[in-house]
CSV table of C-alpha atoms in Angstrom, one decimal:
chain,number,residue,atom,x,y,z
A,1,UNK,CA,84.1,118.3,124.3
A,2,UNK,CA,86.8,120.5,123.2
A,3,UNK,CA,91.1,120.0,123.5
A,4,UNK,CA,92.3,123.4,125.0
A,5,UNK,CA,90.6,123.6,128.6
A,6,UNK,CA,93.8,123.1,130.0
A,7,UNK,CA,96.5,125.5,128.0
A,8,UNK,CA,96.3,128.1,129.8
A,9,UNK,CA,98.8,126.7,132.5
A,10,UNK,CA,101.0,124.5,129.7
A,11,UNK,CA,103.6,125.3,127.5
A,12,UNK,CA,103.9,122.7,125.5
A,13,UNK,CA,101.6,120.3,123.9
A,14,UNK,CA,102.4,117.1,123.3
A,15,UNK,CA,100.3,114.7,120.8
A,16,UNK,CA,100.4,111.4,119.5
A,17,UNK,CA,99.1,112.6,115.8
A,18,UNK,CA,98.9,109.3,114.1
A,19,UNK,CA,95.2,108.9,116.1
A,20,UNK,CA,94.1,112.3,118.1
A,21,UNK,CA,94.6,114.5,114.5
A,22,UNK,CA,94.6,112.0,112.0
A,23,UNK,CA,93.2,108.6,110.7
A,24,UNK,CA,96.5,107.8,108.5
A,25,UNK,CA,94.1,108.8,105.5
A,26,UNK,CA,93.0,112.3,106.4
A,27,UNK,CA,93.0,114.5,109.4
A,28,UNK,CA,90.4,114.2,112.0
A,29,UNK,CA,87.1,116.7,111.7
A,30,UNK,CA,88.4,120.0,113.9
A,31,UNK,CA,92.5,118.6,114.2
A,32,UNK,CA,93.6,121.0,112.2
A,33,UNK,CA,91.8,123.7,113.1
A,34,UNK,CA,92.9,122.9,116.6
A,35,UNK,CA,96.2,122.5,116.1
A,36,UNK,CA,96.1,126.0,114.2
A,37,UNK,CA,95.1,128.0,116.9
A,38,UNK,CA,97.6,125.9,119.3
A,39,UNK,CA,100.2,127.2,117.4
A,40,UNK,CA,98.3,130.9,117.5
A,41,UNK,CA,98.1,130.6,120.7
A,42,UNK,CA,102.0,130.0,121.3
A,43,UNK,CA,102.1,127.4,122.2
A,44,UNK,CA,104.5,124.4,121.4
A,45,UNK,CA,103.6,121.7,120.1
A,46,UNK,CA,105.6,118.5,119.8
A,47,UNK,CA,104.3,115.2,118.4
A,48,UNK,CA,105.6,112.0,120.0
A,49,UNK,CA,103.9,108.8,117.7
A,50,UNK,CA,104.5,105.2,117.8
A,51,UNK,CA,104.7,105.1,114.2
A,52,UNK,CA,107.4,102.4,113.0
A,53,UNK,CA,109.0,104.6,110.3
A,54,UNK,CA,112.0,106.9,110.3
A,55,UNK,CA,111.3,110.6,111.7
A,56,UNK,CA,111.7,112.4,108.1
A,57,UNK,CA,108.3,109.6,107.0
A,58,UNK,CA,106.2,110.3,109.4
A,59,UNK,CA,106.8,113.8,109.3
A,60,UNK,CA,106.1,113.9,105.5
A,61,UNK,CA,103.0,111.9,106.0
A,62,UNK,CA,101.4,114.8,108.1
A,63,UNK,CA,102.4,117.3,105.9
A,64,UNK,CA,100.3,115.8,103.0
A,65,UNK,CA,97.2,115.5,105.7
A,66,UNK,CA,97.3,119.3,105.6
A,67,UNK,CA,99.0,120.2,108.8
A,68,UNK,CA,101.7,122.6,109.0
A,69,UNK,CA,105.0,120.7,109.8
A,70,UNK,CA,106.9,123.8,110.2
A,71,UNK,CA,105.0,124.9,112.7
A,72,UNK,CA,105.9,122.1,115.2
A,73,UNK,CA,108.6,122.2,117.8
A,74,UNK,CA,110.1,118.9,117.3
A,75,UNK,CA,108.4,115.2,116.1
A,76,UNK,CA,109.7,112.2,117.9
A,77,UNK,CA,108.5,108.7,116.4
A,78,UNK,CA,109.3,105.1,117.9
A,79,UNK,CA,110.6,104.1,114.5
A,80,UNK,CA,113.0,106.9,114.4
A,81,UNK,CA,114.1,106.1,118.4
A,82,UNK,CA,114.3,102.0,117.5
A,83,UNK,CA,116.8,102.7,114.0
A,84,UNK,CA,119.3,105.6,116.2
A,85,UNK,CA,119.7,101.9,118.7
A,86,UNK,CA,120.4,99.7,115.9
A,87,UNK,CA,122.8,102.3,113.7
A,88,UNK,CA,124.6,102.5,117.6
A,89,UNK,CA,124.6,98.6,118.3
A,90,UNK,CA,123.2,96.2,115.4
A,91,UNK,CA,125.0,98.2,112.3
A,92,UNK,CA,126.0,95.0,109.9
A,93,UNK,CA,123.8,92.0,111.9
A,94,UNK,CA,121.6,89.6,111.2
A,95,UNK,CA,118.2,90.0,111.2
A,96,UNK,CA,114.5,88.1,111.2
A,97,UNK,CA,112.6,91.2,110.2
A,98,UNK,CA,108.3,91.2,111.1
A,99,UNK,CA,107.4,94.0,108.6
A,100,UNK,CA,104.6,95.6,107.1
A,101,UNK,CA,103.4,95.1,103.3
A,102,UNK,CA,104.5,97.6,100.2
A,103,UNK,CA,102.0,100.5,100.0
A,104,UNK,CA,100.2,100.1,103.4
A,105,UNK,CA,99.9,103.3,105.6
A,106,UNK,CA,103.0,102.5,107.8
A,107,UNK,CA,105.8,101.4,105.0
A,108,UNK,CA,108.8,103.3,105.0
A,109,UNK,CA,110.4,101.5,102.0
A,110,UNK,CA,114.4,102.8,103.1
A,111,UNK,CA,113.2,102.2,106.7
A,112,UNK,CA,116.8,99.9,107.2
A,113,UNK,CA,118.9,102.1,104.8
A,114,UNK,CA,121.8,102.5,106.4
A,115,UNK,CA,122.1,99.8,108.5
A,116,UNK,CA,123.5,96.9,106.7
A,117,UNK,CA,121.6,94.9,107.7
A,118,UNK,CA,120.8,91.1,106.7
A,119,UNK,CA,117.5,89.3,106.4
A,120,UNK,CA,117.6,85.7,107.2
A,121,UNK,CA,116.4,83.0,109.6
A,122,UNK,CA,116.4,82.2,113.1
A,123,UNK,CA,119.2,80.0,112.9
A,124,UNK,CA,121.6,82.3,111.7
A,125,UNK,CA,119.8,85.6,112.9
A,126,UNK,CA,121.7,87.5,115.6
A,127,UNK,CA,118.2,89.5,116.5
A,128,UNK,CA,114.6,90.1,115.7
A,129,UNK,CA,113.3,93.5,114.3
A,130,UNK,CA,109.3,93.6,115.1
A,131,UNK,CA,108.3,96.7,112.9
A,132,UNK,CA,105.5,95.4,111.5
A,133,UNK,CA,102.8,92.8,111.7
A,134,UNK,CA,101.9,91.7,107.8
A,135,UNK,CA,104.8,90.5,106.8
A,136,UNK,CA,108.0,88.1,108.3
A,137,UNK,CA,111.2,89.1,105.9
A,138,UNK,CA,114.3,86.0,105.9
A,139,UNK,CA,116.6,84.5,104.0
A,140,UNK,CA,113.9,83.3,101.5
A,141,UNK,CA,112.2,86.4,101.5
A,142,UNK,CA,108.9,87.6,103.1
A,143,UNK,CA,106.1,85.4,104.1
A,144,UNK,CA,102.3,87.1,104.9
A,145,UNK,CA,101.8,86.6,108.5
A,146,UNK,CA,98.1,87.8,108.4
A,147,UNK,CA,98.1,89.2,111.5
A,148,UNK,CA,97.1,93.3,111.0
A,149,UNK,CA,93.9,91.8,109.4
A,150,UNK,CA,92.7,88.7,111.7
A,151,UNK,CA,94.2,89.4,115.0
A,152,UNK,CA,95.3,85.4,115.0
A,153,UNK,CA,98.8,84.6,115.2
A,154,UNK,CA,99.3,82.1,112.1
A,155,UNK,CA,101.2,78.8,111.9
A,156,UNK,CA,104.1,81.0,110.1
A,157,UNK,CA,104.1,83.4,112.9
A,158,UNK,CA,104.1,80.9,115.5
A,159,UNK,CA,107.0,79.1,114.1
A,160,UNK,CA,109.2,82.3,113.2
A,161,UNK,CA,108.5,82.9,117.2
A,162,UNK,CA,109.2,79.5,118.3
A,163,UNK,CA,112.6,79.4,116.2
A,164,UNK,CA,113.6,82.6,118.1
A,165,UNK,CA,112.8,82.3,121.6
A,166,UNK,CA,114.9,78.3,120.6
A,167,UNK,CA,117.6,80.0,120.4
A,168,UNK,CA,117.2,83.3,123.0
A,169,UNK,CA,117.1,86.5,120.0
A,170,UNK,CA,116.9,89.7,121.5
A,171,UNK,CA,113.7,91.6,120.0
A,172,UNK,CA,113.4,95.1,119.2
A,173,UNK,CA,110.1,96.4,118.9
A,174,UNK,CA,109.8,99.5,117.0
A,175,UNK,CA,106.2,100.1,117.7
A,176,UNK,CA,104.8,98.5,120.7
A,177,UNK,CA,101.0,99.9,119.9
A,178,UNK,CA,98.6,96.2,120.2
A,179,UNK,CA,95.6,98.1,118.0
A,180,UNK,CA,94.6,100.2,115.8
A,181,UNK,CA,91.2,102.6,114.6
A,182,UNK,CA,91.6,101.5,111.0
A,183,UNK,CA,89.8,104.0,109.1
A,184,UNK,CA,87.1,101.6,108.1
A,185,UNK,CA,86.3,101.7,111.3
A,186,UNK,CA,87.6,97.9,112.0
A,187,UNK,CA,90.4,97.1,114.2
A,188,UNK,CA,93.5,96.6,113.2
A,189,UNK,CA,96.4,94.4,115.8
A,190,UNK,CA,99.9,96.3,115.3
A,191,UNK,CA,103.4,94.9,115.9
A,192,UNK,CA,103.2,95.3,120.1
A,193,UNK,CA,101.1,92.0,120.0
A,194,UNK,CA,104.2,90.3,118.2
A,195,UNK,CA,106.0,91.6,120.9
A,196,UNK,CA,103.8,90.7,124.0
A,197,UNK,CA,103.3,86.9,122.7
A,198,UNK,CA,107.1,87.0,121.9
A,199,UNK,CA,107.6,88.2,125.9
A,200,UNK,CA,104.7,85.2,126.8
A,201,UNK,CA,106.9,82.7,125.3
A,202,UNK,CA,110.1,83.5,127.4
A,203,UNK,CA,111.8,85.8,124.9
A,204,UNK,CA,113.9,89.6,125.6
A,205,UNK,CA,112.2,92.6,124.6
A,206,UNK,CA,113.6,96.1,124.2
A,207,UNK,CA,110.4,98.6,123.5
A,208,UNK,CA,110.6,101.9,121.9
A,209,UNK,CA,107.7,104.1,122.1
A,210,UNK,CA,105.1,104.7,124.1
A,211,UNK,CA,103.9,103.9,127.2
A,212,UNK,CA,107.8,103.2,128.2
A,213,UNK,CA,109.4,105.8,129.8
A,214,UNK,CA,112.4,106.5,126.9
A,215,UNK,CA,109.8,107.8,124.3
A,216,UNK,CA,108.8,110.5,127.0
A,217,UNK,CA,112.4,111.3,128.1
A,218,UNK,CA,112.8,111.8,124.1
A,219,UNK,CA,110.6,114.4,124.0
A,220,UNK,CA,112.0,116.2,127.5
A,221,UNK,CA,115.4,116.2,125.7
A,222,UNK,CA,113.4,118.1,122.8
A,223,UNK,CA,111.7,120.2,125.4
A,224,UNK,CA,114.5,121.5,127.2
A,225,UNK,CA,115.7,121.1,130.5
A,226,UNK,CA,114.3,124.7,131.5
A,227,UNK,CA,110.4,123.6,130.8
A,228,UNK,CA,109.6,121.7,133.9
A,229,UNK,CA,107.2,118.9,133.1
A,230,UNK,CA,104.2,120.5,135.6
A,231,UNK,CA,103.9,123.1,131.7
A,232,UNK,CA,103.5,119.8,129.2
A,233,UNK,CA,100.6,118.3,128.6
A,234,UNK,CA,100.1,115.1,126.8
A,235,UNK,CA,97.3,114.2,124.4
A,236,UNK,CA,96.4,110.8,123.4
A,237,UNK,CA,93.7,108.6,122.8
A,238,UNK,CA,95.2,105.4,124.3
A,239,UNK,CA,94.3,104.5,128.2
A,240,UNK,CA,97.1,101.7,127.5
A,241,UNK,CA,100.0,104.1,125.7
A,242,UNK,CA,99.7,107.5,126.4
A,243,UNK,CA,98.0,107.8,129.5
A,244,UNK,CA,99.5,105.2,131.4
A,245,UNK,CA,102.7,106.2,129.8
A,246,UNK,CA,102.1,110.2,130.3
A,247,UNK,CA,101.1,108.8,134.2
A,248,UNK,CA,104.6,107.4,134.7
A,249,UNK,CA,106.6,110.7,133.3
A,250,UNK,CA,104.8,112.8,135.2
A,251,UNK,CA,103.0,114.9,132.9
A,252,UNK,CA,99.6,115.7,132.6
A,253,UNK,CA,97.4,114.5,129.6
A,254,UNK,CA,94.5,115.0,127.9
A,255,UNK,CA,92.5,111.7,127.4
A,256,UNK,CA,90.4,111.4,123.6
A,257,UNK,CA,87.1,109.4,124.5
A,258,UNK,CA,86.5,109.3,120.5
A,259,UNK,CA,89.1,107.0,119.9
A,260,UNK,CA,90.6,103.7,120.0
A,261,UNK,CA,88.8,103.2,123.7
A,262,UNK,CA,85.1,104.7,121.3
A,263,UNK,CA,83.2,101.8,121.4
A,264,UNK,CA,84.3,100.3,125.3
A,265,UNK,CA,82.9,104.0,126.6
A,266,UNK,CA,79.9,103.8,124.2
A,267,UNK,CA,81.0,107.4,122.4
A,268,UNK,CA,77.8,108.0,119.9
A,269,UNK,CA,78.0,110.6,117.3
A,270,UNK,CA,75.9,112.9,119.9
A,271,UNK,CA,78.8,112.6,122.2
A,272,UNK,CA,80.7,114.1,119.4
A,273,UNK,CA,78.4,116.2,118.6
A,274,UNK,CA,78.2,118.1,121.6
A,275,UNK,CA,74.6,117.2,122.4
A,276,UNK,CA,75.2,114.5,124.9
A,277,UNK,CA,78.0,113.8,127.7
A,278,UNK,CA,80.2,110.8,128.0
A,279,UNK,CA,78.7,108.8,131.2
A,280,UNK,CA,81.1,109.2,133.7
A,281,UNK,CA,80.8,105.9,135.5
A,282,UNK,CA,82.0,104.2,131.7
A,283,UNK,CA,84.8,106.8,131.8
A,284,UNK,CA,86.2,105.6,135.6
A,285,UNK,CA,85.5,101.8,134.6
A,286,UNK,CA,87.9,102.5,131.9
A,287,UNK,CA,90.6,104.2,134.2
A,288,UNK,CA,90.3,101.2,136.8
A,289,UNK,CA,90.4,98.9,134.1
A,290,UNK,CA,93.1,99.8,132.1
A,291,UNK,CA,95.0,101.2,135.5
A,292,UNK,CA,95.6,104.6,133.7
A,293,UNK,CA,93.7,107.8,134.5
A,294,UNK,CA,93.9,111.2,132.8
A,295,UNK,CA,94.5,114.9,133.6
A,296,UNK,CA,91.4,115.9,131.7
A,297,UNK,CA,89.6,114.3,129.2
A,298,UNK,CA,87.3,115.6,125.8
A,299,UNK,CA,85.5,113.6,123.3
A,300,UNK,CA,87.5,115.1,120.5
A,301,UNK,CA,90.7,117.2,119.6
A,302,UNK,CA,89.2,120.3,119.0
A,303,UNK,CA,89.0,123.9,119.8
C-alpha cells in the first residue's frame, strides 16, 4: 500500500504531483504527510509534471494545496520546458494557439508573456501551440473546441487541424498527457490527443513532457551529474507517461494503482484501504498492455 518501500537505496524522489499528491483541487488523502516525512527523511524530492503552465504557476498552485514548496529540490513542468523553446526559436511568430478556458485548473493567464507572439489562422500562422484542449485562439479570437469535456474532436477542431497539416505547421505540444482523473471522478482528454490526431493526419510534432526522454534529462540536469540514476526513483500514476517514460531513462519508479489506470485494475476503496490487495494478474495485464512495467508499485502515495 504505502510510497516509501523503496527509499532506502534512492536519493532522490521524483513525482509527477499534479496526480500522485494532488487532484488539482486538493491534495490527495496521506500526500502530504508522505511527502513530509520524504523530506524528514532527506531525501530530495523533485517534481517533474506535465502541466501546460510556466514553472513559477505550477509551483504556486501546490503551495496553496498545502505542500511545502521550499522544501523541494527543483520543479520541472512541460509548460515551463515548451516556452524556454519558443523564447529560443519562435520569439515574435505566428501562432494558432489550442488553449484552455479562463479560470480552469490549468490557465496560466501570462502563459505567452514574453514571447511576442501573434494569434491568427492557419494561413498566415508560422506554427501551432497545443497547450490546451477547450479552446482554439486566432485571428478572430478563441473558439470552444469542446474537447476536455466530450473526448470528440468537433467540426471546429477538425478544420483548425485540417488547415494546418494543408499547409505542413510544425506543432508544439506543451502537454502531451491524453487523460485526466478530473476530480469528479470523470475523465477528462488533455491536449496530447490534439497532438496524436494532429501526428494521425501527417503533421510534425515536437513533445515536451513526459514520457519523452527531454522531460527526464530536465530533471538529471536538476539532479546533478554526481547522482547516478540507479539513486532516483520515479513516481507516477500513468503506465503511458511515467512509467514507460521512467522505463526509457533508466530510472526506477514507483507505479500508483489508485489513479488514472483505477478503474482498468478494478482498485476499490478496500484496495485503498489496506484491507484487500490489488490482483496481480490485472496488474501484469496492465504492464503488457500498455508495454510499461514498474519498479514497484503501491495503491497510494503514502507513508
Amino acid at each position: 500500500k504505502h510510497a516509501p518501500e523503496s527509499r532506502s537505496h534512492t536519493d532522490w524522489f521524483q513525482c509527477f504531483a499534479s496526480r500522485v499528491g494532488a487532484t488539482g483541487q486538493r491534495a490527495l488523502p496521506g500526500a502530504l504527510h508522505c511527502f513530509d516525512q520524504l523530506v524528514s527523511s532527506k531525501k530530495a524530492v523533485l517534481v517533474l509534471s506535465n502541466a501546460s503552465r510556466r514553472r513559477s504557476a505550477a509551483v504556486s498552485k501546490l503551495a496553496r494545496l498545502g505542500f511545502d514548496v521550499s522544501a523541494l529540490s527543483g520543479f520541472v513542468t512541460s509548460g515551463e520546458e515548451a516556452w524556454q523553446h519558443m523564447a529560443s526559436e519562435m520569439r515574435g511568430k505566428k501562432a494558432v494557439w489550442f488553449t484552455w478556458e479562463q479560470g480552469y485548473n490549468n490557465f496560466n493567464d501570462d502563459y505567452t508573456s514574453g514571447l511576442d507572439l501573434k494569434f491568427t489562422n492557419a494561413e498566415e500562422a508560422d506554427f501551432v501551440l497545443c497547450q490546451g484542449s477547450q479552446l482554439v485562439l486566432q485571428d478572430d479570437g478563441a473558439t470552444p473546441i469542446e474537447l476536455m469535456r466530450s473526448g470528440r474532436f468537433c467540426a471546429v477542431a477538425e478544420k483548425v487541424l485540417g488547415e494546418c497539416i494543408a499547409r505542413d505547421l510544425p506543432m508544439i505540444c506543451a502537454n502531451p498527457d491524453l487523460y485526466l482523473a478530473m476530480p469528479d471522478g470523470k475523465r477528462g482528454y488533455m491536449p496530447g490527443l490534439l497532438a496524436k490526431k494532429y501526428e494521425e493526419l501527417g503533421g510534425r510534432v515536437r513533445y515536451f513532457g513526459k514520457p519523452h526522454s527531454a522531460a527526464f534529462d530536465a530533471c538529471m540536469r536538476v539532479i546533478g551529474s554526481d547522482v547516478p540514476r540507479s539513486r532516483v526513483l520515479h513516481v507516477g500514476d500513468s503506465l503511458v507517461h511515467d512509467i514507460a517514460g521512467a522505463n526509457r531513462a533508466g530510472v526506477d519508479s514507483l507505479f500508483i494503482a489508485a489513479g488514472i489506470h483505477a478503474d482498468e485494475i478494478g482498485v476499490t476503496p478496500a484496495h485503498i484501504a489496506g484491507d484487500e490487495q490489488i490482483s496481480l494478474q490485472a496488474l501484469h495485464h496492465m504492464y503488457q498492455e500498455y508495454d510499461a512495467k514498474p519498479t514497484h508499485v503501491a495503491c497510494s502515495f503514502e507513508w
